[in-house]
Amino acid sequence: MTRVVLLGSSPGPDTAPTGLRLAALPGNPTVVERLRSQVLTMDPRPATIETGDVAAALRALAEVADAATENLFIIPENSVIHDELIYQINRTKRGALVLVAKEPRQEAADEAAGQMTGEQELTETVPIDEADPEIGMSRVEGLPVRVRIGKSRVVSIGTATHKVTRPNAALLGPMQISTRNAPVLAETCRELADMADTFGESDDLVQLIAFGLVRRGVSVGIRGRRDLFFRRVSTQEEANEAGTEMSGMNEDRARLNHAVKGADGFFTTYFVSTYSRFIARWAARRGLTPNQVTLISIALGIAAAACFATGDRPGMIAGGVLIYFAFVFDCVDGQVARYARKFGVLGAWLDATFDRFKEYVVFAGLSIGWVVSGNSDDIWILALAAIGLQSVRHLLDFSFGISNRRSKAPAQLPTLPLTAADDRDLRRALVARKEERKRGIRGLLKMWSKAGKYRAVHWARKMIVFPIGERFAAIAITAALFDARITFLTLVIWGTVAATYTLTGRLMRSLA
């Protein structure tokens, strides 16, 4: 569960009249009614805080944070937002996350501002009003924040009395804060309440909360609207515009797109996910569960192995086709889970376990087919080598992941007193931290990471680790066009290169 906090009337220009209706949406609900119905699935009794008195509102939020035993979702009551966007914000595993809209010319502005120093770098926190092609909105409303370019967190936030270095984004409103950061939130809110008389009338409560958390060293992640809708409204005209714009956006299509993993390999991205999402939606709408789709994938893998076991060319071609579709449905089961939001420990275990089962039963089928075709039974040595190599790789993957989670402490981010008038000292600390990371092994890893901005390097790095999509593709293509020996040699050679690459990278990360 998530503890929802609804922020009522804002001290600034964003008020939340309860009578504003979204005439363009089904049922003609008021803005507040619709938002409350959206969050009831997360919290049947959301906390409501009136924000007319900033100090009182901050102290009330501190009390909510003190009592929190689950993550907090804070959102202004005058928000018009898609259900899917609420879900995406709250599914984050970060310590905190806030919705932002990036300024379209941020890279050019940063390049120009990079030539400035001292007082020239500091700008007043004025609202941004620019077209935002990334998010597809007609205008960007919000409050200036500083976002690290190429990263995924907020670096600095300004208020009416706190200057921010080169603001390049607008803070829109909703934010999620994890349970582990609730004590920090409570302490920050009380400190902000004590200095409430220093804030301006245009300062927004969510902005102040994010401002305090960032200065306290909390890593506040960012998320854009992209293909989903969010806007805060204060007049009936704005409510009408928001309702019309929201009704013209395809939320289901966005939800389907988000069901596809964003970090998949080359083969999966271009030869499976381009259409597998539509199979996933079809399956979900007909009540198929992810586990049922997993069983279909297993059945196709076993059928592929049986075809390979025949040893003849038609059987090898049929096996190649079947193992490809076994992988397709292996992707579909996860997409069904994300689209239908049906997750379970059993499903995750089945998916991981039977991926290996499908590979190994196919190895057996290829070996049997090679032998029954009158060839030498030495093929079993290659099959065992492929199985052994893949087993060792998975053992290293899981053991590294577990040890990394246990030993890796959260990064200590620079802090800054809430009373500091600007973020110059914070910026100096960040620059020093960046320079330190350029040295030694950490610097080499940084350079290799930055090289990923080039598309060819990005996909080469994805493919060299020989992920499951590439493995299934290699099996399907080499078995259909050549023979089992070529298939196993491909798996062993590519798998050895992949193991060397990943082991080297993990040793370097461990030393760094």
Short mmCIF file of C-alpha atoms in Angstrom, two decimals:
data_model
loop_
_atom_site.label_atom_id
_atom_site.label_comp_id
_atom_site.label_asym_id
_atom_site.label_seq_id
_atom_site.Cartn_x
_atom_site.Cartn_y
_atom_site.Cartn_z
CA MET A 1 0.00 0.00 0.00
CA THR A 2 0.94 3.66 -0.43
CA ARG A 3 0.06 6.53 1.88
CA VAL A 4 -1.52 9.25 -0.26
CA VAL A 5 -1.30 12.91 0.73
CA LEU A 6 -3.59 15.32 -1.13
CA LEU A 7 -2.59 18.97 -1.01
CA GLY A 8 -5.57 21.34 -0.94
CA SER A 9 -5.60 25.05 -1.75
CA SER A 10 -2.16 26.28 -2.71
CA PRO A 11 -0.65 29.48 -1.32
CA GLY A 12 0.33 30.48 -4.82
CA PRO A 13 -1.65 30.98 -8.03
CA ASP A 14 -2.58 27.30 -8.23
CA THR A 15 -5.83 26.96 -6.28
CA ALA A 16 -8.07 23.91 -6.30
CA PRO A 17 -11.73 24.93 -6.58
CA THR A 18 -13.80 21.87 -5.78
CA GLY A 19 -16.44 22.80 -8.35
CA LEU A 20 -14.23 22.60 -11.46
CA ARG A 21 -15.63 19.93 -13.76
CA LEU A 22 -13.92 17.95 -16.50
CA ALA A 23 -16.76 18.13 -18.99
CA ALA A 24 -14.81 16.33 -21.72
CA LEU A 25 -14.35 13.19 -19.61
CA PRO A 26 -16.98 10.48 -18.98
CA GLY A 27 -19.28 11.23 -16.06
CA ASN A 28 -18.44 14.94 -16.01
CA PRO A 29 -16.53 14.60 -12.68
CA THR A 30 -15.01 17.44 -10.72
CA VAL A 31 -11.23 17.62 -10.65
CA VAL A 32 -11.11 16.70 -6.96
CA GLU A 33 -13.66 13.85 -7.30
CA ARG A 34 -11.72 12.29 -10.14
CA LEU A 35 -8.37 12.48 -8.36
CA ARG A 36 -9.81 11.00 -5.15
CA SER A 37 -11.32 8.10 -7.09
CA GLN A 38 -7.95 7.49 -8.74
CA VAL A 39 -5.99 7.23 -5.48
CA LEU A 40 -8.54 5.16 -3.55
CA THR A 41 -6.98 1.95 -4.86
CA MET A 42 -3.70 2.96 -3.19
CA ASP A 43 -5.11 4.46 0.00
CA PRO A 44 -8.81 4.21 0.96
CA ARG A 45 -8.40 7.11 3.41
CA PRO A 46 -5.95 9.61 1.90
CA ALA A 47 -4.66 12.42 4.09
CA THR A 48 -5.72 15.91 3.00
CA ILE A 49 -3.61 18.93 3.94
CA GLU A 50 -4.81 22.46 3.32
CA THR A 51 -1.91 24.57 2.14
CA GLY A 52 -3.17 28.10 2.77
CA ASP A 53 -0.83 28.38 5.76
CA VAL A 54 2.55 27.07 4.58
CA ALA A 55 4.00 26.56 8.06
CA ALA A 56 0.92 24.67 9.30
CA ALA A 57 0.83 22.55 6.14
CA LEU A 58 4.50 21.60 6.49
CA ARG A 59 4.03 20.61 10.13
CA ALA A 60 0.96 18.55 9.20
CA LEU A 61 2.96 16.78 6.51
CA ALA A 62 5.74 16.12 9.04
CA GLU A 63 3.21 14.35 11.27
CA VAL A 64 2.03 12.22 8.36
CA ALA A 65 5.65 11.33 7.55
CA ASP A 66 6.34 10.42 11.20
CA ALA A 67 3.47 7.94 11.16
CA ALA A 68 4.20 6.54 7.70
CA THR A 69 4.82 2.83 7.44
CA GLU A 70 4.67 2.79 3.64
CA ASN A 71 5.74 4.96 0.73
CA LEU A 72 4.21 8.43 0.44
CA PHE A 73 2.57 9.81 -2.69
CA ILE A 74 2.08 13.58 -2.54
CA ILE A 75 -0.09 15.29 -5.14
CA PRO A 76 -2.01 18.60 -5.34
CA GLU A 77 -5.81 18.23 -5.42
CA ASN A 78 -6.11 20.36 -8.54
CA SER A 79 -4.21 17.78 -10.60
CA VAL A 80 -5.58 16.26 -13.79
CA ILE A 81 -3.55 13.13 -14.41
CA HIS A 82 -3.68 9.76 -16.15
CA ASP A 83 -4.02 6.63 -14.00
CA GLU A 84 -1.01 5.13 -15.75
CA LEU A 85 1.18 8.09 -14.80
CA ILE A 86 0.21 7.71 -11.14
CA TYR A 87 1.13 4.03 -11.40
CA GLN A 88 4.46 4.76 -13.10
CA ILE A 89 5.46 7.32 -10.46
CA ASN A 90 4.62 4.97 -7.61
CA ARG A 91 6.31 1.87 -8.99
CA THR A 92 9.75 3.49 -8.74
CA LYS A 93 12.32 1.87 -6.47
CA ARG A 94 14.13 5.15 -5.89
CA GLY A 95 14.22 6.93 -2.55
CA ALA A 96 12.18 9.75 -4.04
CA LEU A 97 10.84 10.71 -7.45
CA VAL A 98 9.23 13.86 -8.82
CA LEU A 99 7.42 14.62 -12.08
CA VAL A 100 9.23 17.21 -14.21
CA ALA A 101 9.11 18.68 -17.68
CA LYS A 102 12.48 19.34 -19.27
CA GLU A 103 13.20 22.60 -21.02
CA PRO A 104 13.59 21.81 -24.75
CA ARG A 105 16.77 23.76 -25.26
CA GLN A 106 18.53 22.40 -22.19
CA GLU A 107 21.67 21.10 -23.90
CA ALA A 108 22.25 24.30 -25.85
CA ALA A 109 21.58 26.36 -22.75
CA ASP A 110 24.01 24.28 -20.71
CA GLU A 111 26.70 24.58 -23.34
CA ALA A 112 26.32 28.36 -23.39
CA ALA A 113 26.10 28.60 -19.61
CA GLY A 114 29.18 26.45 -19.27
CA GLN A 115 31.21 29.46 -20.36
CA MET A 116 29.86 31.49 -17.41
CA THR A 117 31.33 31.65 -13.94
CA GLY A 118 30.45 33.07 -10.55
CA GLU A 119 27.51 35.46 -10.48
CA GLN A 120 26.86 34.98 -14.20
CA GLU A 121 25.78 31.38 -13.60
CA LEU A 122 23.08 32.29 -11.08
CA THR A 123 19.65 33.03 -12.50
CA GLU A 124 16.39 33.97 -10.84
CA THR A 125 13.84 31.18 -10.54
CA VAL A 126 11.34 32.39 -13.09
CA PRO A 127 8.62 30.14 -14.58
CA ILE A 128 9.40 28.43 -17.86
CA ASP A 129 6.89 28.80 -20.67
CA GLU A 130 8.23 26.90 -23.65
CA ALA A 131 6.99 24.23 -26.02
CA ASP A 132 8.20 20.81 -24.92
CA PRO A 133 8.53 18.40 -27.88
CA GLU A 134 9.75 15.54 -25.67
CA ILE A 135 6.53 15.48 -23.70
CA GLY A 136 4.18 16.58 -26.46
CA MET A 137 2.42 19.33 -24.50
CA SER A 138 1.49 22.76 -25.80
CA ARG A 139 3.25 24.47 -22.90
CA VAL A 140 5.38 23.69 -19.87
CA GLU A 141 3.90 24.86 -16.58
CA GLY A 142 5.76 24.48 -13.37
CA LEU A 143 8.61 25.58 -11.21
CA PRO A 144 12.28 25.75 -12.24
CA VAL A 145 14.52 22.96 -11.06
CA ARG A 146 18.05 21.98 -11.90
CA VAL A 147 18.40 18.52 -13.42
CA ARG A 148 21.74 16.86 -14.03
CA ILE A 149 22.13 16.53 -17.78
CA GLY A 150 22.33 12.91 -18.88
CA LYS A 151 21.39 11.67 -15.43
CA SER A 152 18.10 10.94 -13.76
CA ARG A 153 17.97 13.03 -10.61
CA VAL A 154 17.39 16.60 -9.46
CA VAL A 155 20.57 18.47 -8.56
CA SER A 156 19.12 21.71 -7.22
CA ILE A 157 15.77 23.45 -6.79
CA GLY A 158 15.07 27.14 -6.33
CA THR A 159 12.42 29.14 -4.49
CA ALA A 160 11.48 32.80 -4.61
CA THR A 161 14.35 33.51 -2.20
CA HIS A 162 16.79 30.76 -3.22
CA LYS A 163 18.58 31.05 -6.54
CA VAL A 164 19.31 27.99 -8.62
CA THR A 165 22.17 27.62 -11.09
CA ARG A 166 20.98 27.50 -14.69
CA PRO A 167 17.46 26.05 -14.21
CA ASN A 168 16.56 23.80 -17.12
CA ALA A 169 13.32 22.07 -16.13
CA ALA A 170 9.92 22.62 -14.53
CA LEU A 171 8.71 20.76 -11.46
CA LEU A 172 5.11 19.76 -12.15
CA GLY A 173 3.76 18.51 -8.83
CA PRO A 174 3.32 14.82 -7.95
CA MET A 175 6.11 13.13 -6.05
CA GLN A 176 6.76 9.79 -4.38
CA ILE A 177 8.91 9.38 -1.26
CA SER A 178 10.02 5.98 0.00
CA THR A 179 9.51 4.81 3.57
CA ARG A 180 13.23 4.99 4.30
CA ASN A 181 13.22 8.72 3.55
CA ALA A 182 10.08 9.49 5.59
CA PRO A 183 12.14 10.51 8.68
CA VAL A 184 14.20 12.88 6.54
CA LEU A 185 10.99 14.31 5.10
CA ALA A 186 9.54 14.91 8.58
CA GLU A 187 12.69 16.64 9.81
CA THR A 188 12.95 18.72 6.63
CA CYS A 189 9.32 19.81 6.79
CA ARG A 190 9.73 21.05 10.37
CA GLU A 191 12.86 23.02 9.47
CA LEU A 192 11.09 24.51 6.46
CA ALA A 193 8.11 25.41 8.66
CA ASP A 194 10.39 27.37 10.97
CA MET A 195 11.59 29.48 8.05
CA ALA A 196 8.20 29.77 6.30
CA ASP A 197 8.16 33.57 6.63
CA THR A 198 11.11 33.73 4.21
CA PHE A 199 9.25 32.10 1.34
CA GLY A 200 7.37 34.04 -1.31
CA GLU A 201 3.71 33.89 -2.28
CA SER A 202 4.59 32.10 -5.53
CA ASP A 203 6.36 29.24 -3.72
CA ASP A 204 4.53 25.94 -4.02
CA LEU A 205 4.39 23.33 -1.25
CA VAL A 206 5.61 20.46 -3.43
CA GLN A 207 8.44 22.66 -4.66
CA LEU A 208 9.45 23.44 -1.09
CA ILE A 209 9.37 19.76 -0.11
CA ALA A 210 11.55 18.77 -3.07
CA PHE A 211 13.85 21.74 -2.39
CA GLY A 212 14.37 20.60 1.21
CA LEU A 213 14.95 16.95 0.32
CA VAL A 214 17.54 17.75 -2.36
CA ARG A 215 19.44 20.05 0.01
CA ARG A 216 19.35 17.30 2.63
CA GLY A 217 21.19 15.00 0.23
CA VAL A 218 18.22 12.80 -0.78
CA SER A 219 18.49 11.45 -4.33
CA VAL A 220 15.29 12.75 -5.95
CA GLY A 221 14.75 11.05 -9.30
CA ILE A 222 12.89 12.57 -12.21
CA ARG A 223 10.20 11.39 -14.58
CA GLY A 224 8.72 13.20 -17.55
CA ARG A 225 5.14 13.04 -18.77
CA ARG A 226 6.13 11.79 -22.20
CA ASP A 227 3.03 10.11 -23.70
CA LEU A 228 0.88 10.61 -20.59
CA PHE A 229 -1.02 13.62 -19.26
CA PHE A 230 -0.60 15.84 -16.21
CA ARG A 231 -1.70 19.40 -15.55
CA ARG A 232 -2.75 21.51 -12.58
CA VAL A 233 -5.83 23.63 -13.17
CA SER A 234 -7.26 26.61 -11.29
CA THR A 235 -10.05 27.86 -13.57
CA GLN A 236 -12.92 26.21 -15.43
CA GLU A 237 -11.32 27.19 -18.72
CA GLU A 238 -8.13 25.36 -17.79
CA ALA A 239 -10.19 22.36 -16.65
CA ASN A 240 -11.99 22.32 -20.01
CA GLU A 241 -8.68 22.45 -21.90
CA ALA A 242 -7.19 19.71 -19.73
CA GLY A 243 -10.19 17.43 -20.16
CA THR A 244 -10.20 17.88 -23.93
CA GLU A 245 -6.46 17.30 -24.23
CA MET A 246 -6.52 14.25 -21.97
CA SER A 247 -9.43 12.67 -23.85
CA GLY A 248 -7.44 13.01 -27.08
CA MET A 249 -4.51 10.98 -25.71
CA ASN A 250 -4.42 7.18 -25.91
CA GLU A 251 -3.69 6.11 -22.35
CA ASP A 252 -4.09 2.42 -23.17
CA ARG A 253 -1.45 2.66 -25.89
CA ALA A 254 0.90 4.37 -23.45
CA ARG A 255 0.24 1.65 -20.89
CA LEU A 256 0.98 -0.98 -23.51
CA ASN A 257 4.24 0.73 -24.48
CA HIS A 258 5.29 0.85 -20.83
CA ALA A 259 4.67 -2.89 -20.58
CA VAL A 260 7.76 -3.40 -22.76
CA LYS A 261 11.07 -3.39 -20.90
CA GLY A 262 13.19 -0.42 -21.88
CA ALA A 263 16.55 -2.16 -21.42
CA ASP A 264 16.11 -5.15 -23.72
CA GLY A 265 18.72 -6.37 -26.17
CA PHE A 266 18.96 -5.60 -29.89
CA PHE A 267 17.15 -8.71 -31.14
CA THR A 268 14.35 -8.41 -28.60
CA THR A 269 13.85 -4.69 -29.28
CA TYR A 270 13.69 -4.90 -33.07
CA PHE A 271 12.49 -8.42 -33.83
CA VAL A 272 10.12 -9.22 -30.97
CA SER A 273 8.86 -6.23 -28.97
CA THR A 274 7.71 -4.41 -32.10
CA TYR A 275 4.65 -6.68 -32.15
CA SER A 276 4.72 -8.87 -29.02
CA ARG A 277 3.07 -6.09 -26.99
CA PHE A 278 -0.07 -6.46 -29.09
CA ILE A 279 -0.14 -10.20 -28.41
CA ALA A 280 0.21 -9.33 -24.72
CA ARG A 281 -2.76 -6.97 -24.83
CA TRP A 282 -4.85 -9.53 -26.72
CA ALA A 283 -3.96 -12.18 -24.12
CA ALA A 284 -4.63 -9.88 -21.15
CA ARG A 285 -8.03 -8.84 -22.48
CA ARG A 286 -9.03 -12.47 -22.78
CA GLY A 287 -8.08 -13.27 -19.23
CA LEU A 288 -4.85 -15.17 -19.86
CA THR A 289 -2.48 -14.94 -16.90
CA PRO A 290 1.30 -14.48 -17.23
CA ASN A 291 1.82 -18.02 -15.91
CA GLN A 292 -0.44 -19.45 -18.63
CA VAL A 293 1.58 -17.59 -21.27
CA THR A 294 4.76 -19.01 -19.69
CA LEU A 295 3.34 -22.52 -20.16
CA ILE A 296 2.73 -21.78 -23.85
CA SER A 297 6.37 -20.70 -24.15
CA ILE A 298 7.54 -23.91 -22.44
CA ALA A 299 5.39 -26.05 -24.75
CA LEU A 300 6.84 -24.32 -27.81
CA GLY A 301 10.37 -24.89 -26.47
CA ILE A 302 9.71 -28.60 -25.99
CA ALA A 303 8.18 -28.82 -29.49
CA ALA A 304 11.29 -27.12 -30.90
CA ALA A 305 13.51 -29.66 -29.15
CA ALA A 306 11.42 -32.52 -30.60
CA CYS A 307 11.80 -31.09 -34.12
CA PHE A 308 15.56 -30.68 -33.68
CA ALA A 309 15.75 -34.30 -32.49
CA THR A 310 14.61 -35.53 -35.91
CA GLY A 311 17.95 -34.44 -37.35
CA ASP A 312 16.58 -33.74 -40.84
CA ARG A 313 16.51 -30.35 -42.54
CA PRO A 314 12.72 -29.75 -42.35
CA GLY A 315 12.83 -30.62 -38.65
CA MET A 316 15.74 -28.22 -38.06
CA ILE A 317 13.92 -25.40 -39.83
CA ALA A 318 10.72 -26.10 -37.90
CA GLY A 319 12.68 -26.19 -34.66
CA GLY A 320 14.26 -22.81 -35.47
CA VAL A 321 10.83 -21.27 -36.05
CA LEU A 322 9.38 -22.82 -32.89
CA ILE A 323 12.27 -21.72 -30.64
CA TYR A 324 11.86 -18.19 -31.97
CA PHE A 325 8.18 -18.15 -31.02
CA ALA A 326 9.01 -19.77 -27.68
CA PHE A 327 11.11 -16.68 -27.01
CA VAL A 328 8.36 -14.39 -28.28
CA PHE A 329 5.95 -15.83 -25.72
CA ASP A 330 8.69 -15.64 -23.10
CA CYS A 331 8.63 -11.87 -23.68
CA VAL A 332 4.83 -11.79 -23.83
CA ASP A 333 4.39 -13.27 -20.33
CA GLY A 334 6.30 -10.37 -18.76
CA GLN A 335 4.45 -7.86 -20.90
CA VAL A 336 1.10 -9.35 -19.85
CA ALA A 337 2.19 -9.06 -16.20
CA ARG A 338 3.15 -5.39 -16.62
CA TYR A 339 0.11 -4.49 -18.75
CA ALA A 340 -2.41 -6.27 -16.52
CA ARG A 341 -0.39 -5.48 -13.36
CA LYS A 342 -0.44 -9.11 -12.30
CA PHE A 343 2.81 -9.84 -10.51
CA GLY A 344 3.72 -12.77 -8.31
CA VAL A 345 6.69 -14.57 -6.83
CA LEU A 346 5.63 -17.82 -8.51
CA GLY A 347 5.51 -16.17 -11.91
CA ALA A 348 8.95 -14.59 -11.54
CA TRP A 349 10.41 -17.92 -10.40
CA LEU A 350 8.77 -19.87 -13.23
CA ASP A 351 9.97 -17.38 -15.82
CA ALA A 352 13.60 -17.50 -14.66
CA THR A 353 13.66 -21.27 -14.14
CA PHE A 354 11.99 -22.35 -17.36
CA ASP A 355 14.06 -20.03 -19.50
CA ARG A 356 17.00 -22.27 -18.60
CA PHE A 357 14.85 -25.40 -19.04
CA LYS A 358 13.92 -24.40 -22.61
CA GLU A 359 17.53 -23.76 -23.53
CA TYR A 360 18.82 -27.01 -22.12
CA VAL A 361 16.04 -29.20 -23.54
CA VAL A 362 16.77 -27.65 -26.94
CA PHE A 363 20.46 -28.48 -26.47
CA ALA A 364 19.42 -32.08 -25.85
CA GLY A 365 17.21 -32.10 -28.94
CA LEU A 366 20.01 -30.74 -31.14
CA SER A 367 22.44 -33.35 -29.83
CA ILE A 368 20.00 -36.22 -30.35
CA GLY A 369 19.22 -35.02 -33.88
CA TRP A 370 22.94 -34.86 -34.70
CA VAL A 371 23.50 -38.44 -33.49
CA VAL A 372 20.42 -39.97 -35.17
CA SER A 373 21.58 -38.43 -38.44
CA GLY A 374 24.61 -40.75 -38.30
CA ASN A 375 27.14 -38.24 -36.98
CA SER A 376 29.64 -38.67 -34.16
CA ASP A 377 28.40 -38.58 -30.58
CA ASP A 378 31.18 -36.09 -29.74
CA ILE A 379 28.44 -33.48 -30.06
CA TRP A 380 27.55 -34.16 -26.41
CA ILE A 381 30.87 -32.63 -25.35
CA LEU A 382 29.93 -29.37 -27.07
CA ALA A 383 26.43 -29.54 -25.60
CA LEU A 384 27.81 -30.01 -22.08
CA ALA A 385 30.29 -27.18 -22.66
CA ALA A 386 27.46 -24.86 -23.69
CA ILE A 387 25.36 -25.88 -20.67
CA GLY A 388 28.30 -25.53 -18.29
CA LEU A 389 29.29 -22.12 -19.64
CA GLN A 390 25.74 -20.81 -19.42
CA SER A 391 25.30 -22.20 -15.89
CA VAL A 392 28.51 -20.52 -14.71
CA ARG A 393 27.45 -17.24 -16.27
CA HIS A 394 24.11 -17.30 -14.48
CA LEU A 395 25.80 -18.26 -11.22
CA LEU A 396 28.10 -15.24 -11.56
CA ASP A 397 25.17 -12.99 -12.48
CA PHE A 398 23.09 -13.90 -9.44
CA SER A 399 26.01 -13.96 -6.98
CA PHE A 400 27.28 -10.55 -8.13
CA GLY A 401 23.78 -9.08 -7.92
CA ILE A 402 23.27 -10.36 -4.38
CA SER A 403 26.69 -9.28 -3.11
CA ASN A 404 26.37 -5.89 -4.79
CA ARG A 405 23.02 -5.23 -3.12
CA ARG A 406 24.38 -6.27 0.27
CA SER A 407 27.63 -4.32 0.18
CA LYS A 408 26.80 -1.25 -1.87
CA ALA A 409 25.93 1.65 0.40
CA PRO A 410 23.77 4.46 -1.00
CA ALA A 411 25.85 7.23 -2.55
CA GLN A 412 26.41 10.12 -0.19
CA LEU A 413 25.21 13.22 -2.02
CA PRO A 414 26.40 16.74 -1.18
CA THR A 415 24.18 18.67 1.23
CA LEU A 416 23.49 22.38 1.65
CA PRO A 417 21.84 24.34 4.48
CA LEU A 418 18.24 25.31 3.73
CA THR A 419 19.15 28.88 4.59
CA ALA A 420 21.81 29.19 1.86
CA ALA A 421 20.64 31.84 -0.62
CA ASP A 422 21.98 30.00 -3.67
CA ASP A 423 23.37 26.61 -4.68
CA ARG A 424 26.91 27.75 -5.51
CA ASP A 425 28.53 25.65 -2.76
CA LEU A 426 26.44 22.66 -3.78
CA ARG A 427 27.57 23.06 -7.36
CA ARG A 428 31.23 23.23 -6.28
CA ALA A 429 30.77 20.01 -4.28
CA LEU A 430 29.19 18.31 -7.28
CA VAL A 431 31.99 19.44 -9.59
CA ALA A 432 34.61 18.16 -7.11
CA ARG A 433 32.74 14.85 -6.85
CA LYS A 434 32.63 14.58 -10.62
CA GLU A 435 36.37 15.27 -10.93
CA GLU A 436 37.15 12.63 -8.32
CA ARG A 437 35.16 10.06 -10.29
CA LYS A 438 37.25 10.73 -13.39
CA ARG A 439 40.32 9.16 -11.81
CA GLY A 440 41.59 5.60 -12.01
CA ILE A 441 39.32 2.64 -12.71
CA ARG A 442 36.23 4.69 -11.94
CA GLY A 443 37.25 7.13 -14.68
CA LEU A 444 37.61 4.31 -17.21
CA LEU A 445 34.16 3.00 -16.31
CA LYS A 446 32.77 6.51 -16.65
CA MET A 447 34.26 6.89 -20.12
CA TRP A 448 32.83 3.55 -21.22
CA SER A 449 29.46 4.51 -19.80
CA LYS A 450 29.48 7.81 -21.69
CA ALA A 451 30.35 6.00 -24.91
CA GLY A 452 26.89 4.44 -24.71
CA LYS A 453 25.36 7.67 -26.02
CA TYR A 454 26.50 6.54 -29.48
CA ARG A 455 23.90 4.20 -30.90
CA ALA A 456 26.39 1.70 -32.38
CA VAL A 457 28.27 1.42 -29.08
CA HIS A 458 25.01 1.13 -27.14
CA TRP A 459 23.79 -1.84 -29.16
CA ALA A 460 27.26 -3.42 -29.32
CA ARG A 461 27.38 -3.40 -25.51
CA LYS A 462 23.91 -4.93 -25.39
CA MET A 463 24.82 -7.70 -27.82
CA ILE A 464 28.26 -8.60 -26.53
CA VAL A 465 26.84 -9.87 -23.22
CA PHE A 466 24.86 -12.45 -25.23
CA PRO A 467 21.45 -11.92 -23.60
CA ILE A 468 18.66 -14.47 -23.92
CA GLY A 469 17.22 -12.87 -27.07
CA GLU A 470 20.52 -13.12 -28.90
CA ARG A 471 21.04 -16.70 -27.65
CA PHE A 472 17.65 -17.86 -28.89
CA ALA A 473 18.23 -16.04 -32.20
CA ALA A 474 21.63 -17.71 -32.58
CA ILE A 475 20.08 -21.13 -31.94
CA ALA A 476 17.20 -20.55 -34.36
CA ILE A 477 19.33 -19.18 -37.22
CA THR A 478 22.33 -21.52 -37.03
CA ALA A 479 20.18 -24.63 -36.52
CA ALA A 480 17.87 -23.79 -39.43
CA LEU A 481 20.66 -22.82 -41.86
CA PHE A 482 23.55 -25.04 -40.74
CA ASP A 483 23.73 -27.84 -38.16
CA ALA A 484 23.96 -28.57 -34.44
CA ARG A 485 27.77 -28.41 -34.37
CA ILE A 486 27.73 -24.83 -35.72
CA THR A 487 25.03 -23.95 -33.21
CA PHE A 488 27.05 -25.19 -30.24
CA LEU A 489 30.29 -23.62 -31.48
CA THR A 490 28.46 -20.28 -31.81
CA LEU A 491 27.06 -20.59 -28.30
CA VAL A 492 30.41 -21.54 -26.76
CA ILE A 493 32.51 -18.92 -28.57
CA TRP A 494 30.07 -16.03 -28.13
CA GLY A 495 29.31 -17.14 -24.59
CA THR A 496 33.03 -17.15 -23.72
CA VAL A 497 33.45 -13.62 -25.08
CA ALA A 498 30.39 -12.51 -23.12
CA ALA A 499 31.65 -14.13 -19.90
CA THR A 500 35.06 -12.48 -20.28
CA TYR A 501 33.51 -9.08 -20.92
CA THR A 502 31.05 -9.21 -18.02
CA LEU A 503 33.59 -10.67 -15.58
CA THR A 504 36.10 -7.95 -16.44
CA GLY A 505 33.49 -5.24 -15.97
CA ARG A 506 32.38 -6.63 -12.62
CA LEU A 507 35.93 -6.91 -11.33
CA MET A 508 36.54 -3.29 -12.31
CA ARG A 509 33.31 -2.14 -10.63
CA SER A 510 34.21 -4.08 -7.49
CA LEU A 511 37.65 -2.46 -7.36
CA ALA A 512 36.17 0.97 -8.03
#
